[in-house]
mmCIF file of C-alpha atoms in Angstrom:
data_model
loop_
_atom_site.group_PDB
_atom_site.id
_atom_site.type_symbol
_atom_site.label_atom_id
_atom_site.label_comp_id
_atom_site.label_asym_id
_atom_site.label_seq_id
_atom_site.Cartn_x
_atom_site.Cartn_y
_atom_site.Cartn_z
ATOM 1 C CA MET S 125 -23.699 -10.820 48.262
ATOM 2 C CA LEU S 126 -21.344 -8.332 48.871
ATOM 3 C CA LEU S 127 -18.468 -10.765 49.885
ATOM 4 C CA ILE S 128 -19.486 -12.504 46.667
ATOM 5 C CA GLY S 129 -18.939 -9.483 44.446
ATOM 6 C CA LEU S 130 -15.701 -8.409 46.215
ATOM 7 C CA ALA S 131 -14.562 -12.128 45.421
ATOM 8 C CA ASN S 132 -15.626 -12.010 41.958
ATOM 9 C CA TRP S 133 -13.924 -8.440 41.563
ATOM 10 C CA TRP S 134 -10.662 -9.909 43.099
ATOM 11 C CA VAL S 135 -10.790 -12.876 40.531
ATOM 12 C CA TYR S 136 -11.525 -10.854 37.762
ATOM 13 C CA CYS S 137 -8.793 -8.119 38.475
ATOM 14 C CA HIS S 138 -6.387 -10.990 38.904
ATOM 15 C CA ASN S 139 -7.197 -12.944 35.722
ATOM 16 C CA GLU S 140 -8.249 -9.902 33.492
ATOM 17 C CA ARG S 141 -6.000 -11.428 30.630
ATOM 18 C CA GLU S 142 -7.638 -14.903 31.003
ATOM 19 C CA TRP S 143 -11.196 -13.396 31.336
ATOM 20 C CA LYS S 144 -10.390 -11.217 28.072
ATOM 21 C CA LYS S 145 -9.232 -14.528 26.213
ATOM 22 C CA LEU S 146 -12.110 -16.359 27.555
ATOM 23 C CA HIS S 147 -14.844 -13.634 26.818
ATOM 24 C CA GLU S 148 -13.348 -13.253 23.104
ATOM 25 C CA ARG S 149 -13.381 -16.860 22.594
ATOM 26 C CA LEU S 150 -17.083 -17.226 23.640
ATOM 27 C CA GLU S 151 -18.026 -14.412 21.609
ATOM 28 C CA LYS S 152 -16.355 -15.712 18.530
ATOM 29 C CA GLU S 153 -18.016 -19.079 19.265
ATOM 30 C CA TRP S 154 -21.478 -17.462 19.738
ATOM 31 C CA GLN S 155 -21.090 -15.525 16.534
ATOM 32 C CA GLU S 156 -20.235 -18.335 14.649
ATOM 33 C CA THR S 157 -23.323 -20.238 15.917
ATOM 34 C CA PHE S 158 -25.388 -17.405 15.353
ATOM 35 C CA GLN S 159 -24.186 -17.114 11.504
ATOM 36 C CA THR S 160 -24.663 -20.703 10.878
ATOM 37 C CA ASN S 161 -28.281 -20.366 12.482
ATOM 38 C CA LEU S 162 -28.783 -17.488 9.828
ATOM 39 C CA ASP S 163 -27.153 -19.267 7.171
ATOM 40 C CA ARG S 164 -29.676 -22.370 7.708
ATOM 41 C CA ALA S 165 -32.713 -20.213 8.071
#
């Protein structure tokens, strides 16, 4: 478990920009989906 945590931390630190881009894109898509569902309701 600790080893996985360290590996994830290492990957996160080295790919922080990629993670931020991915996170922002996912958040945007989620918000759009949520808004679409609200509009349909």
